[in-house]
PDB file of C-alpha atoms in Angstrom:
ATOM      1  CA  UNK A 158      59.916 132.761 142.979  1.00  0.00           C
ATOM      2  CA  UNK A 159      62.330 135.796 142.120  1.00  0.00           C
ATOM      3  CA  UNK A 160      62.890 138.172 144.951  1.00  0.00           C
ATOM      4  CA  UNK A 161      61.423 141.834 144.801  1.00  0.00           C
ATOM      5  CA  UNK A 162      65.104 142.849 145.243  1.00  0.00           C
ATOM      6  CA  UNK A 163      66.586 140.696 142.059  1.00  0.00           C
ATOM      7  CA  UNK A 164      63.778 141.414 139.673  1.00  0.00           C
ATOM      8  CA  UNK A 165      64.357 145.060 140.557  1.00  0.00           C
ATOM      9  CA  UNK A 166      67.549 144.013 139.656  1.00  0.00           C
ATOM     10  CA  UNK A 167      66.873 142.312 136.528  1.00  0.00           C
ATOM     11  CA  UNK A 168      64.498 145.838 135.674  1.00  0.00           C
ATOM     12  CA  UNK A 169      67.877 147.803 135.837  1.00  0.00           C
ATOM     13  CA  UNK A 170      69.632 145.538 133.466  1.00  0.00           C
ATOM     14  CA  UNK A 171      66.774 144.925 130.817  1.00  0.00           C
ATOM     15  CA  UNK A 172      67.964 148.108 128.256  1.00  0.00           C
ATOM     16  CA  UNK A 173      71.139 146.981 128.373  1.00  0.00           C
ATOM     17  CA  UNK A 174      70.437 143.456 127.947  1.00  0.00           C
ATOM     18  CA  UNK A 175      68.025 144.121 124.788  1.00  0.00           C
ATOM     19  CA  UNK A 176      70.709 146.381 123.256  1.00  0.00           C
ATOM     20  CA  UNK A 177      73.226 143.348 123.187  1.00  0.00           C
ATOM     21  CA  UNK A 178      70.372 141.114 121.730  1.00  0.00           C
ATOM     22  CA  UNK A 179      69.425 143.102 118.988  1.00  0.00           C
ATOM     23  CA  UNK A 180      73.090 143.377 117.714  1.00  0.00           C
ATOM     24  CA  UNK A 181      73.647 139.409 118.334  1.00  0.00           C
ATOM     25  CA  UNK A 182      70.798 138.822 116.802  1.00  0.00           C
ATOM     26  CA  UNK A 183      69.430 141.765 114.082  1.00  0.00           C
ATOM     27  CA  UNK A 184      65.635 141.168 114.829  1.00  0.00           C
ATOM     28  CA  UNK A 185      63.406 143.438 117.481  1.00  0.00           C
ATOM     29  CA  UNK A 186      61.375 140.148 118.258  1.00  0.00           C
ATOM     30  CA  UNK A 187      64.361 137.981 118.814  1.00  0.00           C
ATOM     31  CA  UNK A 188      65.735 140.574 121.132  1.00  0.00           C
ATOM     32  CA  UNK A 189      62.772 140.705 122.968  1.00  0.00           C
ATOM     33  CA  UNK A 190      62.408 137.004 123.723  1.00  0.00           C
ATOM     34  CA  UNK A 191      65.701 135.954 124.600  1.00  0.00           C
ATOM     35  CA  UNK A 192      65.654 139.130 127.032  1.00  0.00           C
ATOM     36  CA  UNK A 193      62.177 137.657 128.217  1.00  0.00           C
ATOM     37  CA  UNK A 194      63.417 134.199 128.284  1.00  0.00           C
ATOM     38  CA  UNK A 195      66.755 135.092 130.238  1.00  0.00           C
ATOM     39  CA  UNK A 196      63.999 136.202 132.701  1.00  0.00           C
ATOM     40  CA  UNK A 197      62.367 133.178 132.728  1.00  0.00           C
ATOM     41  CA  UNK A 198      65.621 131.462 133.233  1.00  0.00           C
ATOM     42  CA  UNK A 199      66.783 133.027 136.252  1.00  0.00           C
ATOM     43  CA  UNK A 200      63.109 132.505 137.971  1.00  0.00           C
ATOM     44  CA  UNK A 201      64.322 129.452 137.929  1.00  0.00           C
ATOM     45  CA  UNK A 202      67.843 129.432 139.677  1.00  0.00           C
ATOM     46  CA  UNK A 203      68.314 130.078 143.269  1.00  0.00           C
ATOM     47  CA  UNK A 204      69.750 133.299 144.260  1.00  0.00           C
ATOM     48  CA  UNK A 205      72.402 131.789 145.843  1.00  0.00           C
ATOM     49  CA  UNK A 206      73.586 130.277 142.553  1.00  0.00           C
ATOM     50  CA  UNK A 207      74.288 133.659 141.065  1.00  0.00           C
ATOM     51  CA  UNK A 208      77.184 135.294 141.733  1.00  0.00           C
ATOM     52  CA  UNK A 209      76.992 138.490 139.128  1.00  0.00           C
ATOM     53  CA  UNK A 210      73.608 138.964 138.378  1.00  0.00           C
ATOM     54  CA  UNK A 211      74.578 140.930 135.086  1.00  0.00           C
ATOM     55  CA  UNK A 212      77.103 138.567 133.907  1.00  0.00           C
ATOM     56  CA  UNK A 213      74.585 135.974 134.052  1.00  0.00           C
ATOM     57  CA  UNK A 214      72.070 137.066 132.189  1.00  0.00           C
ATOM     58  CA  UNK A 215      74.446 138.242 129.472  1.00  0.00           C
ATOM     59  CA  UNK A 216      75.347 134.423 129.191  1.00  0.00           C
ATOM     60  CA  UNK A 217      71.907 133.321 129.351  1.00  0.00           C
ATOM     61  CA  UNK A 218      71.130 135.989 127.065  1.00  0.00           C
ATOM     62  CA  UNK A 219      74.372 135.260 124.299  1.00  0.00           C
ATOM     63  CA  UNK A 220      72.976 131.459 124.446  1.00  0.00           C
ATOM     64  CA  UNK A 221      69.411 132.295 123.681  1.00  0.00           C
ATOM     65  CA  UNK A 222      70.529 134.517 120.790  1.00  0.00           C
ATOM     66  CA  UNK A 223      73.057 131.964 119.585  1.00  0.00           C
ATOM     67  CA  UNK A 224      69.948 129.218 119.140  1.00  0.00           C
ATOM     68  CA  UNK A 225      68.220 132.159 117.219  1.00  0.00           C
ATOM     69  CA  UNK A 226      70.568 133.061 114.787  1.00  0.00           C
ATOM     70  CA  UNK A 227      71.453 129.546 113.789  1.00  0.00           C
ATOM     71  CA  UNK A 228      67.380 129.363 113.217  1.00  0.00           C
ATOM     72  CA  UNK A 229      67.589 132.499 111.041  1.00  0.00           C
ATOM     73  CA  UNK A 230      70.281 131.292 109.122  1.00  0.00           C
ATOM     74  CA  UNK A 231      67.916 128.782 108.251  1.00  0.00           C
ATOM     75  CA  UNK A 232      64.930 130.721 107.353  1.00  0.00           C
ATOM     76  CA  UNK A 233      67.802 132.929 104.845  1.00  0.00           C
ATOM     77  CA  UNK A 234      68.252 130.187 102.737  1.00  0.00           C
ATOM     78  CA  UNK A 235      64.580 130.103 101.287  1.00  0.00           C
ATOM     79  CA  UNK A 236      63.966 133.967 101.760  1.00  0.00           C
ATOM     80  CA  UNK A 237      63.332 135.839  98.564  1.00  0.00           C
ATOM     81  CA  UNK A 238      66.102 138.875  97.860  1.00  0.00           C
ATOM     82  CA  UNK A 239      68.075 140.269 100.309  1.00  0.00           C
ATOM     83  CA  UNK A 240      67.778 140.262 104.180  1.00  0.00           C
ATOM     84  CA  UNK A 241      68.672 143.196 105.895  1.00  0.00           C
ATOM     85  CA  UNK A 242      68.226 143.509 109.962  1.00  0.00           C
ATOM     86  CA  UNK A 243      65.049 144.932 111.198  1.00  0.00           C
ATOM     87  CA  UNK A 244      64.797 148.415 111.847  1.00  0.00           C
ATOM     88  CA  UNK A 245      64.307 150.407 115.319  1.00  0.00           C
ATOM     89  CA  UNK A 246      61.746 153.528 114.113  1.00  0.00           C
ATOM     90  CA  UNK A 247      61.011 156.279 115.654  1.00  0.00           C
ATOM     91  CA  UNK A 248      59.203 159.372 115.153  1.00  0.00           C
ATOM     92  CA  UNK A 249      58.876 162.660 117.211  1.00  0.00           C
ATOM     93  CA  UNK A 250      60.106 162.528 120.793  1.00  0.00           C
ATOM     94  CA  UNK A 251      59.910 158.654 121.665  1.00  0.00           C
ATOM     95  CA  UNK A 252      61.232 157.494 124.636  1.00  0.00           C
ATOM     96  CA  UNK A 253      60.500 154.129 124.322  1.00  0.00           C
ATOM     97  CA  UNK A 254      63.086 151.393 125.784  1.00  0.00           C
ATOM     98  CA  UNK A 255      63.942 150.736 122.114  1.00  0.00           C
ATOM     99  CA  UNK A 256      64.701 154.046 121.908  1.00  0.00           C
ATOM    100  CA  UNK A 257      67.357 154.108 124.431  1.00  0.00           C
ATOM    101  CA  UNK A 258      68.639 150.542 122.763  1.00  0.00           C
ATOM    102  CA  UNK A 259      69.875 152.885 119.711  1.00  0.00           C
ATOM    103  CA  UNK A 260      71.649 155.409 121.079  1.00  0.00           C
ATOM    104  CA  UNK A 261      74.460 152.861 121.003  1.00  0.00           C
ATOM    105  CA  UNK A 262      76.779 153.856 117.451  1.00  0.00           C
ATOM    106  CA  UNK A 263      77.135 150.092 117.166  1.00  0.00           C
ATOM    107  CA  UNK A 264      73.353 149.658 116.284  1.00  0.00           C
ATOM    108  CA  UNK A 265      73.663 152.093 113.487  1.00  0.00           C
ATOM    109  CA  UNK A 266      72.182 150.282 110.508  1.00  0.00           C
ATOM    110  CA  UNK A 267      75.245 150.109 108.505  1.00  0.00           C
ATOM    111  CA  UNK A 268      76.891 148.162 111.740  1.00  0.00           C
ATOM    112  CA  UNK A 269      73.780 146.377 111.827  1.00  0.00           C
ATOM    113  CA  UNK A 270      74.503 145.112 108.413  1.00  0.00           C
ATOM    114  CA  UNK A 271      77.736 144.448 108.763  1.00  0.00           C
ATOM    115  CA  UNK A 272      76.988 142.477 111.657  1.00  0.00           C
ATOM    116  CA  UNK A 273      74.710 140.284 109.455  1.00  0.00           C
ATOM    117  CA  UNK A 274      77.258 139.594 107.196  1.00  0.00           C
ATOM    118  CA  UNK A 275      79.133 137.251 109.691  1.00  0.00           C
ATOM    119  CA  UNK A 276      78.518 133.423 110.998  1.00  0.00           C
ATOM    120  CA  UNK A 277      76.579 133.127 114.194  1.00  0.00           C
ATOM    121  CA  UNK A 278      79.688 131.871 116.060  1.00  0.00           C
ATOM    122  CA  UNK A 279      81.756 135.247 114.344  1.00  0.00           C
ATOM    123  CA  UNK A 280      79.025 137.658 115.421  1.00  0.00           C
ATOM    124  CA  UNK A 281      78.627 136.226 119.019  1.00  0.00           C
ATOM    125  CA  UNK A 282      82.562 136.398 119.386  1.00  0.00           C
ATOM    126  CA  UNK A 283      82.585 140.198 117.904  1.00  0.00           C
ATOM    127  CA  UNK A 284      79.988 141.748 119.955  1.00  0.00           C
ATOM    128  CA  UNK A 285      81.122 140.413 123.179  1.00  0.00           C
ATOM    129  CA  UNK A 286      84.525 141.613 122.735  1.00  0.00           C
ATOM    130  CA  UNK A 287      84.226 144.781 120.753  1.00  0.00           C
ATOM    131  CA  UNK A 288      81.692 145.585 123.898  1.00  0.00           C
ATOM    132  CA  UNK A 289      84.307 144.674 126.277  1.00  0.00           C
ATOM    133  CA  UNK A 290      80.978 142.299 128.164  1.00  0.00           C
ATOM    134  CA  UNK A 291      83.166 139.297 128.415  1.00  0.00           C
ATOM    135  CA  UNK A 292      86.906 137.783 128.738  1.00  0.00           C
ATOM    136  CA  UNK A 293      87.677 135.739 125.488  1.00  0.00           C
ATOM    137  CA  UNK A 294      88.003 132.467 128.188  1.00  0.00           C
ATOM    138  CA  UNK A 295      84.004 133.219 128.745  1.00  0.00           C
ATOM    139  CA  UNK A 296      83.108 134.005 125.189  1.00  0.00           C
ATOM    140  CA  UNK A 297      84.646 130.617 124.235  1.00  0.00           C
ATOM    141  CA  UNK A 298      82.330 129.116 126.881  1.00  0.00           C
ATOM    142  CA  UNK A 299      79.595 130.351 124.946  1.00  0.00           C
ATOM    143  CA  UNK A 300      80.274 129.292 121.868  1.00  0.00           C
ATOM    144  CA  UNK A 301      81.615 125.909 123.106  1.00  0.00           C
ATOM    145  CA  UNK A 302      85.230 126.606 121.896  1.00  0.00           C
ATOM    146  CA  UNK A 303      88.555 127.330 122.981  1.00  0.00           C
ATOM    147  CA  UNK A 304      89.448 130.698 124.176  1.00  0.00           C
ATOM    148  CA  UNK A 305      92.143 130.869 121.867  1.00  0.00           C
ATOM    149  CA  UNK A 306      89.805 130.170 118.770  1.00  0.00           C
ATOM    150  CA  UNK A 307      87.627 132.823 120.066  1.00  0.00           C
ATOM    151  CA  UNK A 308      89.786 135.273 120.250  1.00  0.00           C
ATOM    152  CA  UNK A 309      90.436 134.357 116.300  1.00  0.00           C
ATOM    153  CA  UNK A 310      86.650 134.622 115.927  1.00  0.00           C
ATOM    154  CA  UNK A 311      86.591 138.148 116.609  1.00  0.00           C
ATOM    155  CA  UNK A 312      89.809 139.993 115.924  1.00  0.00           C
ATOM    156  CA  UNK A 313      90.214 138.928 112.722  1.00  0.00           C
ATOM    157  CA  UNK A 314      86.671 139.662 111.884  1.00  0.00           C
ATOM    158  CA  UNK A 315      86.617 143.502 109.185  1.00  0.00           C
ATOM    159  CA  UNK A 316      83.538 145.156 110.740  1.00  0.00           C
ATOM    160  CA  UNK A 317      81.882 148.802 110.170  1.00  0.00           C
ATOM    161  CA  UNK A 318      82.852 152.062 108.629  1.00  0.00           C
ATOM    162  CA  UNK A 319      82.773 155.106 111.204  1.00  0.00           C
ATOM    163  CA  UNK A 320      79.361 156.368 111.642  1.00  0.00           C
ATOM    164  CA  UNK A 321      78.815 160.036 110.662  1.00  0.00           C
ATOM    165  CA  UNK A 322      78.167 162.503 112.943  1.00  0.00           C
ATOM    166  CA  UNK A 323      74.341 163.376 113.314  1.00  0.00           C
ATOM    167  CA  UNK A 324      74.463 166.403 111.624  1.00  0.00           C
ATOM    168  CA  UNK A 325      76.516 165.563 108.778  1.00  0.00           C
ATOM    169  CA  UNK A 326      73.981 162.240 108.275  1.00  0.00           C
ATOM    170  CA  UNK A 327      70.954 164.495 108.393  1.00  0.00           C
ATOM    171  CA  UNK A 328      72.147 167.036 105.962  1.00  0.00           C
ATOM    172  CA  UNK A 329      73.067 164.185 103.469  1.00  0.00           C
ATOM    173  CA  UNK A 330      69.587 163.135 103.916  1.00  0.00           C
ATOM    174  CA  UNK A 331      68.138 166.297 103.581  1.00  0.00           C
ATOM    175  CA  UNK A 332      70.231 166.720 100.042  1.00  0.00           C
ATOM    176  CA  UNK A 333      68.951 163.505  98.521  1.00  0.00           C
ATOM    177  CA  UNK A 334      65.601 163.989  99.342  1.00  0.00           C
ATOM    178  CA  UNK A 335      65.640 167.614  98.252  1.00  0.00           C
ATOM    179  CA  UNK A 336      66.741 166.082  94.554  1.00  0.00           C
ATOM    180  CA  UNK A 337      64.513 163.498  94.600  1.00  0.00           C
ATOM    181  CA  UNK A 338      61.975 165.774  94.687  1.00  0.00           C
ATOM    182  CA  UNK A 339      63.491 167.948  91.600  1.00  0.00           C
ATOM    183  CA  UNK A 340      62.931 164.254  89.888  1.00  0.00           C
ATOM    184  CA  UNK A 341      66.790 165.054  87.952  1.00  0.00           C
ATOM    185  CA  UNK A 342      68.541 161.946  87.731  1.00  0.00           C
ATOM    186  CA  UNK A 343      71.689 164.458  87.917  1.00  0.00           C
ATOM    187  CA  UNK A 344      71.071 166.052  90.840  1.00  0.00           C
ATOM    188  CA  UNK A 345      70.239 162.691  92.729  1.00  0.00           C
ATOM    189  CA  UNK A 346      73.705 161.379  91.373  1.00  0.00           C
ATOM    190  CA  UNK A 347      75.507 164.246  93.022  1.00  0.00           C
ATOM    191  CA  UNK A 348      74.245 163.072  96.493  1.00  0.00           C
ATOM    192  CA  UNK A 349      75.632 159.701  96.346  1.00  0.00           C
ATOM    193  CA  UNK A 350      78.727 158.733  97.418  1.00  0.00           C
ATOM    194  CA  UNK A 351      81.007 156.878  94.063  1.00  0.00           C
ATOM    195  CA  UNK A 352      80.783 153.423  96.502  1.00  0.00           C
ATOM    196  CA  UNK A 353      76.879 153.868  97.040  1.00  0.00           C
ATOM    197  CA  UNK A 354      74.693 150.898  97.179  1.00  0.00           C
ATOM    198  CA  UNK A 355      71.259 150.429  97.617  1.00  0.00           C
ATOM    199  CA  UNK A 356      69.949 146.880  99.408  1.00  0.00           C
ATOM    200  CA  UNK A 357      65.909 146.374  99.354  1.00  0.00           C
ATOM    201  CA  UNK A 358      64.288 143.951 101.890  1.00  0.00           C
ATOM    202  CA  UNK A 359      61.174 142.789 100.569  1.00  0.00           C
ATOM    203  CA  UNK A 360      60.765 139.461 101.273  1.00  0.00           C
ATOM    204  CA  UNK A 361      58.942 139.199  97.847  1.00  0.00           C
ATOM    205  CA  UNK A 362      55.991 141.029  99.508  1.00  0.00           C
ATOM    206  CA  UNK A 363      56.268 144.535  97.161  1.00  0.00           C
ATOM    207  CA  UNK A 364      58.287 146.154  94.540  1.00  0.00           C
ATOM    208  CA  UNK A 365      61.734 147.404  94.544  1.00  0.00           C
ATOM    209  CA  UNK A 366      65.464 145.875  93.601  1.00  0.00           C
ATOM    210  CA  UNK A 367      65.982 142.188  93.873  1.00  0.00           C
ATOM    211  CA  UNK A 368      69.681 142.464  94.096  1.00  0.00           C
ATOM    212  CA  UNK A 369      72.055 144.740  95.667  1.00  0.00           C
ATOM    213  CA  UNK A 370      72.566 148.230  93.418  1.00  0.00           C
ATOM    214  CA  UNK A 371      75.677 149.502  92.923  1.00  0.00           C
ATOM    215  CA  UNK A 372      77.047 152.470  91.064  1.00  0.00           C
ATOM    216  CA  UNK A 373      75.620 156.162  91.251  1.00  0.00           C
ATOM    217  CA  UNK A 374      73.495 156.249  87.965  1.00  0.00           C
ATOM    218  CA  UNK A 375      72.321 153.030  88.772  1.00  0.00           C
ATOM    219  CA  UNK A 376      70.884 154.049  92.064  1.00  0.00           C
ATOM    220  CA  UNK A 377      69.642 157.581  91.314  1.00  0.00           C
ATOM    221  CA  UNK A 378      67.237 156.187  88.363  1.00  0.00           C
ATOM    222  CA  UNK A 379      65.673 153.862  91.010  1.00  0.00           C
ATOM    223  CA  UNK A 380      65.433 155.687  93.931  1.00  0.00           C
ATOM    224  CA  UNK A 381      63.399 158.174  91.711  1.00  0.00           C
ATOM    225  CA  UNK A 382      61.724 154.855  90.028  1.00  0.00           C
ATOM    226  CA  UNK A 383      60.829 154.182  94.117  1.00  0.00           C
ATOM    227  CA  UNK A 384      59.698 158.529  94.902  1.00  0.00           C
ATOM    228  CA  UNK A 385      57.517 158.698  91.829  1.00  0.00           C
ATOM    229  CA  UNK A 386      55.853 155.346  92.446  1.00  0.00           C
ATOM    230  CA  UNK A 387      55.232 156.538  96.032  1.00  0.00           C
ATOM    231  CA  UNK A 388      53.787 160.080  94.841  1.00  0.00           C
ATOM    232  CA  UNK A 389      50.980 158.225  93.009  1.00  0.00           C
ATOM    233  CA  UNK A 390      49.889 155.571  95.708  1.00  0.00           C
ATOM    234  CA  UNK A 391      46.712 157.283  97.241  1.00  0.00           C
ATOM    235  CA  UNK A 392      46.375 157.245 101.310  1.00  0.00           C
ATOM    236  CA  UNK A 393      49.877 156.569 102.465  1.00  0.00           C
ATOM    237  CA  UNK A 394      52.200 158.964 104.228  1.00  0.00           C
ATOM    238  CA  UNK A 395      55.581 159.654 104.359  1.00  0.00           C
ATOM    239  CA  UNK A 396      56.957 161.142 107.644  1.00  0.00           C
ATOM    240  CA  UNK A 397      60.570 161.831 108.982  1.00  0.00           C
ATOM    241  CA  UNK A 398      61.907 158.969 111.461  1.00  0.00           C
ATOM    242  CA  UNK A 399      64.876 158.142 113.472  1.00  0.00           C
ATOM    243  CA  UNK A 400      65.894 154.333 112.253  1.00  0.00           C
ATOM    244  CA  UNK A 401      68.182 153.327 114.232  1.00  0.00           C
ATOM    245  CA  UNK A 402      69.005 156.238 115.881  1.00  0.00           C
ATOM    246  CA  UNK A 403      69.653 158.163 112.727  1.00  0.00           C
ATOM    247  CA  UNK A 404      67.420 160.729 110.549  1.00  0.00           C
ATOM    248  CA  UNK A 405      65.310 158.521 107.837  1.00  0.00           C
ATOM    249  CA  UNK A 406      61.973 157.948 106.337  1.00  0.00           C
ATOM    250  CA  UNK A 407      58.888 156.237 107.204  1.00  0.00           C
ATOM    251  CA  UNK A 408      55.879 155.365 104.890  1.00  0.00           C
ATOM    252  CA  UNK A 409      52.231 154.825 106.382  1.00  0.00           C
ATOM    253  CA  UNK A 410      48.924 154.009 105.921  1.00  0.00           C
ATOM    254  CA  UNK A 411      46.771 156.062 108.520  1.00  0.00           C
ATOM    255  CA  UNK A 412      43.610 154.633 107.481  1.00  0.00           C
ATOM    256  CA  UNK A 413      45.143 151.025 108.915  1.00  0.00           C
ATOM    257  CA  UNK A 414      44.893 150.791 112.982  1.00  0.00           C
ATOM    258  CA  UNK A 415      47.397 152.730 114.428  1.00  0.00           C
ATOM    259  CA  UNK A 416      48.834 154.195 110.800  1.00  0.00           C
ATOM    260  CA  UNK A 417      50.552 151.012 110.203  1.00  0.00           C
ATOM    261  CA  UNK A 418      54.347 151.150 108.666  1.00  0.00           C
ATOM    262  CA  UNK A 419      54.419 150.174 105.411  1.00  0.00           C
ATOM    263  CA  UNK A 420      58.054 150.654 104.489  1.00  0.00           C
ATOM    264  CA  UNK A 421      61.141 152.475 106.257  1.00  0.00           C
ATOM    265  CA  UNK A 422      64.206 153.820 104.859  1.00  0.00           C
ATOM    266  CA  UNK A 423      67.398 154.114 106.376  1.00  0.00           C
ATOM    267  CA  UNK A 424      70.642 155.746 105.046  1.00  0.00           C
ATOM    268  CA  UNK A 425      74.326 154.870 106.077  1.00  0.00           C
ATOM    269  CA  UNK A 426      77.085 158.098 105.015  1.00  0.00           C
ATOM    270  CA  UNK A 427      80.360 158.456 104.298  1.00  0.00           C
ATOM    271  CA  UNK A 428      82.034 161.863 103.086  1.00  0.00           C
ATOM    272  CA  UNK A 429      79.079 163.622 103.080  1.00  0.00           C
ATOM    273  CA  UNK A 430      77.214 161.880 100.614  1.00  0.00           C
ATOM    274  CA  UNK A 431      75.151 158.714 100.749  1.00  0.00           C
ATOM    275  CA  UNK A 432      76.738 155.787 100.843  1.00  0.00           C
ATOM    276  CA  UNK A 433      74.526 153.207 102.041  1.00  0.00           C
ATOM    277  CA  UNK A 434      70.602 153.363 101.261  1.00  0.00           C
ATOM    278  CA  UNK A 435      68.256 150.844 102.914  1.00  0.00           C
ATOM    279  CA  UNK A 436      64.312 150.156 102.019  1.00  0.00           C
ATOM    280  CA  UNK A 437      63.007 147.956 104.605  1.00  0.00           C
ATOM    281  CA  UNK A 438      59.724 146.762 102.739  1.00  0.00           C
ATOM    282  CA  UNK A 439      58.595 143.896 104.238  1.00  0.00           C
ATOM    283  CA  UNK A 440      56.118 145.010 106.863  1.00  0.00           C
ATOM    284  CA  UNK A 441      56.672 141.365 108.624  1.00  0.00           C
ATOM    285  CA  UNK A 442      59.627 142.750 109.318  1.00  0.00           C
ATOM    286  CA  UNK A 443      58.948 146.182 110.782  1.00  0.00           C
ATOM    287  CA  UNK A 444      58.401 145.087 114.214  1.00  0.00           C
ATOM    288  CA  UNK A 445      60.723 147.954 115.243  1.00  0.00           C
ATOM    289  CA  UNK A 446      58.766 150.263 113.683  1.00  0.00           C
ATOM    290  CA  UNK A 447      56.436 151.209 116.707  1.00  0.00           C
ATOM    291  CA  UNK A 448      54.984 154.590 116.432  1.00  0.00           C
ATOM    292  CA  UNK A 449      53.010 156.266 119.062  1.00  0.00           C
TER     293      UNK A 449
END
């Protein structure tokens, strides 16, 4: 049996916990369990065994994590297109625990993605450190290494570009959308950044790009390919959302039971200008996407 007094305990940690699981790990549900199953864990420890209740459960929790991103890694190799982390979606005044996990710049999606780009073993290594949770001597622990080669693991790693300021990101936004909606391939072009890219996750489930897009052109024609074919789908909605803590766009259908999220888009910006456009559109895979 836990104690009132540690599971109070383990109640003040839980936000903080989840945030470190959805970086280590890029999925909502993931998160969730190993921050349930660190839970579980300690329920079965005695008190006495734990010395820093915190430090604990951020091993527990880096282990669980660990297992799941060596399964993902497995489901990747027979996943159709690209895989992109799930989303965290908000819209109006949430104040969900999610919520809170994304006020953290290193959960912006472009970090996010980053992060996905690594091994399990780098991203473990990187988000320990770079959060300054753990010596490299307890990292390597982890990861069942030595503390030396951890310390390799995550110094040498190249991770994010800076994350804009709010209001610069939202009034990049704003711009795109605004020519979008003249439906001139020129005027979309002048919102992108010259390094813009576009990455779909669709799983195969709906249509959009296959591959990575680069190059301006390239991505203005089918981002207005994407807005028109939107504009003539009858009953869905598009609404402004925070996705990951960051203005963005989220597509409904409110006839479905609780106006179910059908696709999400997030943006990542650099000198004012788009630089990193993401369509989530694989609703299996808009768990984070919990509206109220």
């Amino acid at each position: 049996m836990v104690s009132p007094f540690l599971a109070d305990l383990f109640e003040s940690h839980r936000t903080h916990l989840l945030s470190v699981a959805y970086r280590l790990t890029g999925s909502v549900g993931d998160a969730e369990e190993a921050v349930q199953e660190s839970w579980l864990r300690m329920a079965g420890v005695h008190q006495s065994e734990i010395d820093d209740l915190r430090a604990w459960l951020l091993t527990e929790v880096s282990r669980i994590c660990l297992d799941h991103l060596r399964s993902a890694a497995v489901r990747r190799q027979t996943y159709v297109g690209q895989w992109l982390p799930e989303p965290i979606v908000s819209v109006g005044n949430s104040t969900r625990e999610l919520d809170a996990v994304v006020r953290d710049r290193d959960c912006a999606m472009a970090a996010m993605v980053a992060l996905d780009a690594l091994t399990a073993q780098q991203r473990v290594a990187l988000v320990l450190h770079r959060g300054q949770y753990m010596s490299f001597d307890e990292i390597a622990a982890i990861l069942e290494i030595s503390a030396s080669a951890a310390k390799e693991l995550a110094v040498r790693v190249h991770h994010t570009p800076d994350v804009a300021a709010d209001d610069v990101h939202d009034l990049a936004v704003r711009r795109f959308l605004a020519a979008l909606a003249t439906d001139d391939v020129a005027a979309v072009i002048a919102t992108l950044h010259p390094e813009a890219t576009f990455t779909a996750d669709a799983g195969g489930k709906t249509e959009t790009a296959l591959n990575i897009v680069a190059g301006q052109e390239k991505i203005a024609r089918l981002a207005l390919f994407l807005w028109r074919a939107h504009q003539s789908e009858q009953g869905l909605e598009m609404r402004d959302a925070t996705v990951n803590g960051q203005s963005g766009l989220i597509i409904t259908d409110p006839n479905s039971p609780f106006g179910r999220p059908v696709r999400v888009l997030g943006f990542a910006v650099k000198d004012e200008k788009i630089w990193a456009a993401y369509d989530f559109a694989n609703p299996a895979k808009l768990s984070g996407a919990r509206l109220p």
